Short mmCIF file of C-alpha atoms and ligand atoms in Angstrom, two decimals:
data_model
loop_
_atom_site.label_atom_id
_atom_site.label_comp_id
_atom_site.label_asym_id
_atom_site.label_seq_id
_atom_site.Cartn_x
_atom_site.Cartn_y
_atom_site.Cartn_z
CA UNK C 1 118.52 30.82 -239.36
CA UNK C 2 119.85 34.18 -239.07
CA UNK C 3 117.79 36.68 -240.99
CA UNK C 4 120.11 39.00 -243.13
CA UNK C 5 120.32 42.49 -242.21
CA UNK C 6 121.55 45.57 -244.20
CA UNK C 7 122.03 48.94 -242.53
CA UNK C 8 123.03 52.30 -244.14
CA UNK C 9 125.32 54.68 -242.09
CA UNK C 10 124.69 58.01 -243.63
CA UNK C 11 127.25 59.56 -241.43
CA UNK C 12 127.40 63.23 -241.55
CA UNK C 13 125.65 63.66 -244.88
CA UNK C 14 122.53 64.81 -246.02
CA UNK C 15 119.75 67.49 -245.95
CA UNK C 16 115.94 67.58 -245.48
CA UNK C 17 116.02 67.44 -249.35
CA UNK C 18 118.31 64.59 -249.77
CA UNK C 19 116.57 62.79 -247.06
CA UNK C 20 113.29 63.02 -248.82
CA UNK C 21 114.94 61.86 -252.07
CA UNK C 22 116.77 58.93 -250.54
CA UNK C 23 114.07 57.54 -248.53
CA UNK C 24 111.63 57.83 -251.40
CA UNK C 25 114.18 56.23 -253.74
CA UNK C 26 114.61 53.09 -251.34
CA UNK C 27 110.88 52.81 -250.78
CA UNK C 28 109.86 52.80 -254.51
CA UNK C 29 111.68 49.70 -255.21
CA UNK C 30 111.79 47.57 -252.16
CA UNK C 31 109.41 44.63 -252.13
CA UNK C 32 106.76 44.43 -249.45
CA UNK C 33 108.45 41.66 -247.44
CA UNK C 34 111.93 41.70 -248.90
CA UNK C 35 113.19 38.59 -246.83
CA UNK C 36 115.86 40.64 -244.82
CA UNK C 37 115.94 43.50 -242.58
CA UNK C 38 116.80 46.85 -243.76
CA UNK C 39 117.88 49.96 -241.58
CA UNK C 40 118.71 53.41 -242.21
CA UNK C 41 120.88 55.45 -239.96
CA UNK C 42 120.66 59.23 -240.96
CA UNK C 43 121.91 62.02 -238.74
CA UNK C 44 120.23 62.64 -235.57
CA UNK C 45 118.44 65.93 -236.99
CA UNK C 46 116.81 64.01 -239.88
CA UNK C 47 115.69 61.01 -237.70
CA UNK C 48 112.14 62.49 -237.03
CA UNK C 49 111.76 63.40 -240.66
CA UNK C 50 112.98 59.96 -241.83
CA UNK C 51 110.49 58.28 -239.37
CA UNK C 52 107.70 60.16 -240.94
CA UNK C 53 108.70 59.38 -244.51
CA UNK C 54 109.44 55.64 -243.80
CA UNK C 55 105.77 55.35 -242.76
CA UNK C 56 104.71 51.82 -243.40
CA UNK C 57 107.85 50.90 -245.36
CA UNK C 58 109.69 47.57 -244.28
CA UNK C 59 112.69 49.76 -243.13
CA UNK C 60 113.67 50.41 -239.67
CA UNK C 61 115.41 53.58 -238.22
CA UNK C 62 118.71 53.61 -236.61
CA UNK C 63 120.99 56.32 -235.08
CA UNK C 64 124.54 56.47 -235.47
CA UNK C 65 125.46 56.84 -231.64
CA UNK C 66 123.84 57.57 -228.30
CA UNK C 67 124.83 58.93 -224.93
CA UNK C 68 124.80 56.66 -221.97
CA UNK C 69 122.93 58.91 -219.62
CA UNK C 70 119.33 59.54 -219.23
CA UNK C 71 117.71 62.78 -220.10
CA UNK C 72 119.17 65.56 -218.07
CA UNK C 73 122.05 68.28 -217.90
CA UNK C 74 124.30 66.77 -220.82
CA UNK C 75 124.54 69.44 -223.43
CA UNK C 76 124.67 68.24 -226.97
CA UNK C 77 123.90 64.68 -225.99
CA UNK C 78 121.17 62.34 -227.07
CA UNK C 79 119.65 59.74 -224.76
CA UNK C 80 118.48 56.33 -225.88
CA UNK C 81 114.77 56.92 -224.75
CA UNK C 82 114.83 60.14 -227.19
CA UNK C 83 116.08 57.68 -229.94
CA UNK C 84 113.10 55.27 -229.14
CA UNK C 85 110.65 58.31 -228.89
CA UNK C 86 111.45 59.15 -232.51
CA UNK C 87 111.12 55.55 -233.85
CA UNK C 88 114.49 54.29 -233.61
CA UNK C 89 115.10 50.38 -233.24
CA UNK C 90 118.79 50.41 -233.89
CA UNK C 91 121.89 52.24 -232.87
CA UNK C 92 125.52 52.15 -234.12
CA UNK C 93 128.18 51.93 -231.39
CA UNK C 94 131.83 52.02 -231.50
CA UNK C 95 132.03 53.09 -235.15
CA UNK C 96 135.91 53.56 -235.96
CA UNK C 97 135.20 57.05 -236.75
CA UNK C 98 133.80 57.53 -233.13
CA UNK C 99 136.95 55.75 -231.86
CA UNK C 100 139.41 57.51 -233.54
CA UNK C 101 138.09 60.95 -234.15
CA UNK C 102 136.30 61.33 -230.63
CA UNK C 103 138.16 58.99 -228.64
CA UNK C 104 135.82 56.37 -227.62
CA UNK C 105 137.38 53.53 -225.77
CA UNK C 106 136.43 49.83 -225.65
CA UNK C 107 135.08 50.57 -222.34
CA UNK C 108 132.61 53.47 -223.40
CA UNK C 109 131.70 51.40 -226.49
CA UNK C 110 130.77 48.36 -224.11
CA UNK C 111 128.92 50.80 -221.85
CA UNK C 112 126.87 52.43 -224.70
CA UNK C 113 126.03 48.89 -225.99
CA UNK C 114 124.77 47.77 -222.49
CA UNK C 115 122.55 51.08 -222.09
CA UNK C 116 121.34 50.58 -225.76
CA UNK C 117 120.08 46.98 -224.97
CA UNK C 118 118.79 47.70 -221.54
CA UNK C 119 116.49 50.61 -223.07
CA UNK C 120 115.23 48.18 -225.92
CA UNK C 121 117.49 49.34 -228.76
CA UNK C 122 119.38 47.08 -230.84
CA UNK C 123 123.18 48.08 -230.91
CA UNK C 124 125.14 47.44 -233.74
CA UNK C 125 128.68 47.20 -232.22
CA UNK C 126 131.47 47.99 -234.55
CA UNK C 127 134.83 46.33 -234.34
CA UNK C 128 137.93 46.29 -236.67
CA UNK C 129 141.58 46.60 -236.98
CA UNK C 130 143.69 49.39 -238.56
CA UNK C 131 145.88 48.77 -241.62
CA UNK C 132 149.04 48.88 -239.36
CA UNK C 133 147.51 46.26 -236.98
CA UNK C 134 146.64 43.94 -240.05
CA UNK C 135 150.22 44.29 -241.34
CA UNK C 136 151.67 43.60 -237.95
CA UNK C 137 149.52 40.32 -237.79
CA UNK C 138 147.46 41.18 -234.79
CA UNK C 139 143.87 41.58 -236.33
CA UNK C 140 142.64 38.55 -234.30
CA UNK C 141 144.15 40.07 -231.18
CA UNK C 142 142.49 43.38 -231.73
CA UNK C 143 139.13 41.96 -232.51
CA UNK C 144 139.28 39.65 -229.47
CA UNK C 145 140.12 42.69 -227.16
CA UNK C 146 137.32 45.11 -228.75
CA UNK C 147 134.74 42.39 -228.37
CA UNK C 148 135.91 40.93 -225.25
CA UNK C 149 135.59 44.12 -223.18
CA UNK C 150 131.77 44.26 -224.56
CA UNK C 151 131.20 40.59 -223.52
CA UNK C 152 132.80 41.15 -220.22
CA UNK C 153 131.43 44.70 -219.25
CA UNK C 154 128.09 44.80 -221.14
CA UNK C 155 127.42 41.11 -220.30
CA UNK C 156 127.10 38.11 -222.65
CA UNK C 157 123.26 38.31 -222.25
CA UNK C 158 123.15 41.43 -224.67
CA UNK C 159 123.59 38.84 -227.45
CA UNK C 160 121.88 37.71 -229.80
CA UNK C 161 119.85 40.75 -229.50
CA UNK C 162 122.96 42.93 -230.24
CA UNK C 163 124.56 42.64 -233.77
CA UNK C 164 128.36 42.95 -234.42
CA UNK C 165 129.79 44.71 -237.41
CA UNK C 166 133.16 43.80 -238.50
CA UNK C 167 134.54 46.81 -240.25
CA UNK C 168 138.20 46.81 -241.07
CA UNK C 169 139.20 50.28 -240.69
CA UNK C 170 141.54 50.21 -243.80
CA UNK C 171 138.54 49.32 -245.80
CA UNK C 172 136.15 51.96 -244.62
CA UNK C 173 135.55 54.66 -247.38
CA UNK C 174 138.72 53.75 -249.17
CA UNK C 175 137.31 51.56 -252.00
CA UNK C 176 139.49 48.61 -250.52
CA UNK C 177 137.41 45.79 -249.49
CA UNK C 178 138.41 42.92 -247.51
CA UNK C 179 138.31 39.69 -249.82
CA UNK C 180 135.55 37.28 -249.21
CA UNK C 181 138.04 35.09 -247.43
CA UNK C 182 139.52 37.68 -245.27
CA UNK C 183 136.23 38.94 -244.13
CA UNK C 184 134.90 35.45 -243.67
CA UNK C 185 138.03 34.41 -241.54
CA UNK C 186 137.43 37.27 -239.06
CA UNK C 187 133.63 36.78 -238.76
CA UNK C 188 134.60 33.21 -238.07
CA UNK C 189 136.58 34.28 -235.09
CA UNK C 190 133.99 36.62 -233.75
CA UNK C 191 131.32 34.01 -233.97
CA UNK C 192 133.86 31.87 -231.93
CA UNK C 193 134.50 34.28 -229.54
CA UNK C 194 130.71 34.91 -228.97
CA UNK C 195 130.43 31.29 -227.63
CA UNK C 196 132.26 32.85 -224.69
CA UNK C 197 129.03 34.45 -223.99
CA UNK C 198 126.80 31.56 -224.79
CA UNK C 199 126.02 29.04 -227.37
CA UNK C 200 122.87 30.78 -228.35
CA UNK C 201 124.99 34.12 -228.97
CA UNK C 202 127.34 32.20 -231.08
CA UNK C 203 124.40 30.71 -233.20
CA UNK C 204 122.12 33.59 -233.20
CA UNK C 205 124.17 36.87 -233.41
CA UNK C 206 124.21 38.56 -236.78
CA UNK C 207 127.55 39.60 -237.81
CA UNK C 208 127.67 42.32 -240.53
CA UNK C 209 130.58 43.19 -242.65
CA UNK C 210 131.22 46.85 -243.35
CA UNK C 211 134.00 48.49 -245.56
CA UNK C 212 133.55 49.75 -249.21
CA UNK C 213 130.66 47.17 -249.88
CA UNK C 214 129.01 47.87 -253.22
CA UNK C 215 126.51 46.05 -255.47
CA UNK C 216 129.27 44.27 -257.20
CA UNK C 217 130.95 42.94 -254.26
CA UNK C 218 128.13 42.44 -251.92
CA UNK C 219 127.06 38.94 -253.12
CA UNK C 220 130.53 37.36 -252.70
CA UNK C 221 130.73 38.61 -249.16
CA UNK C 222 127.21 37.65 -248.18
CA UNK C 223 127.43 34.30 -249.44
CA UNK C 224 130.11 33.50 -246.63
CA UNK C 225 128.54 31.25 -243.99
CA UNK C 226 129.38 33.82 -241.14
CA UNK C 227 128.36 37.00 -242.93
CA UNK C 228 124.87 37.95 -242.15
CA UNK C 229 124.60 41.17 -243.98
CA UNK C 230 126.31 44.58 -244.24
CA UNK C 231 126.85 48.02 -242.60
CA UNK C 232 127.07 50.40 -245.62
CA UNK C 233 128.48 53.66 -245.78
CA UNK C 234 128.89 55.59 -249.13
CA UNK C 235 126.99 53.13 -251.01
CA UNK C 236 123.88 53.83 -248.74
CA UNK C 237 123.75 57.39 -250.00
CA UNK C 238 122.70 56.39 -253.38
CA UNK C 239 119.32 54.66 -253.54
CA UNK C 240 120.10 52.40 -256.58
CA UNK C 241 123.34 51.26 -254.97
CA UNK C 242 121.63 50.52 -251.42
CA UNK C 243 119.07 48.56 -253.39
CA UNK C 244 121.50 46.61 -255.15
CA UNK C 245 123.05 45.56 -251.96
CA UNK C 246 119.73 44.76 -250.43
CA UNK C 247 119.23 42.51 -253.46
CA UNK C 248 122.31 40.70 -252.92
CA UNK C 249 121.64 40.01 -249.28
CA UNK C 250 118.27 38.56 -250.20
CA UNK C 251 119.43 36.14 -253.01
C1 LIG I 1 131.05 52.63 -242.67
O1 LIG I 1 131.43 53.73 -242.46
O2 LIG I 1 130.59 52.05 -241.79
C2 LIG I 1 131.36 52.15 -243.88
C3 LIG I 1 131.49 50.65 -244.09
O3 LIG I 1 131.58 52.93 -244.88
P1 LIG I 1 131.90 52.45 -246.43
O4 LIG I 1 130.89 51.58 -246.91
O5 LIG I 1 131.89 54.03 -247.29
O6 LIG I 1 133.23 51.97 -246.67
#
């Protein structure tokens, strides 16, 4: 039985004040054992503050990216050990914004996933097709390529510790959500591909859906057999909406 997980990706949003309001808002209404894993991924500079604010709350901390190198002369970069040092357990790798705006390749995403896992962090590995790729009918091919490089280069053994997030690029921040059926179809393909790694990887890996998830569409998505929770962008910046999504994952 895979335990559902809901992660909030705050992207480049927030301030010290907003971080305090948001974390307090989430914590005030979260049951002690809410039956699912909850993760928040603030910008690097607020990780430490978030870690202090979370205290004993049943919410884990995640980062939005990491560098593959160890500490040293890499100006502007953040190492896995630093993330662990401020209390992170999770790290998002290969978000479509990192791929499209910062030129991250399938190979560098695989390398980040490998380093994160080796250092004891749980990577949330994002894959997803663009609108054009979907219209061209090559969604399965794109996902297969992105995940295939991870399985080959990082090694199948990173699963089921590592998570996969299916995030159709056309659904991120657009208000367009994949239908329950469209999302389930791709999640099933991902699970099937994970069996190339091992049967344990296929059965145990949590596959999240991301792309304009809101409290009112979350329940339908999370009811699908291969959807084990969500990676949430915009709606994770409002405590009430994020809590609504957590509730949907827990029902
Ligand atoms: C994301 O950026 O990971 C995401 C899913 O964003 P949104 O929920 O805003 O579409």
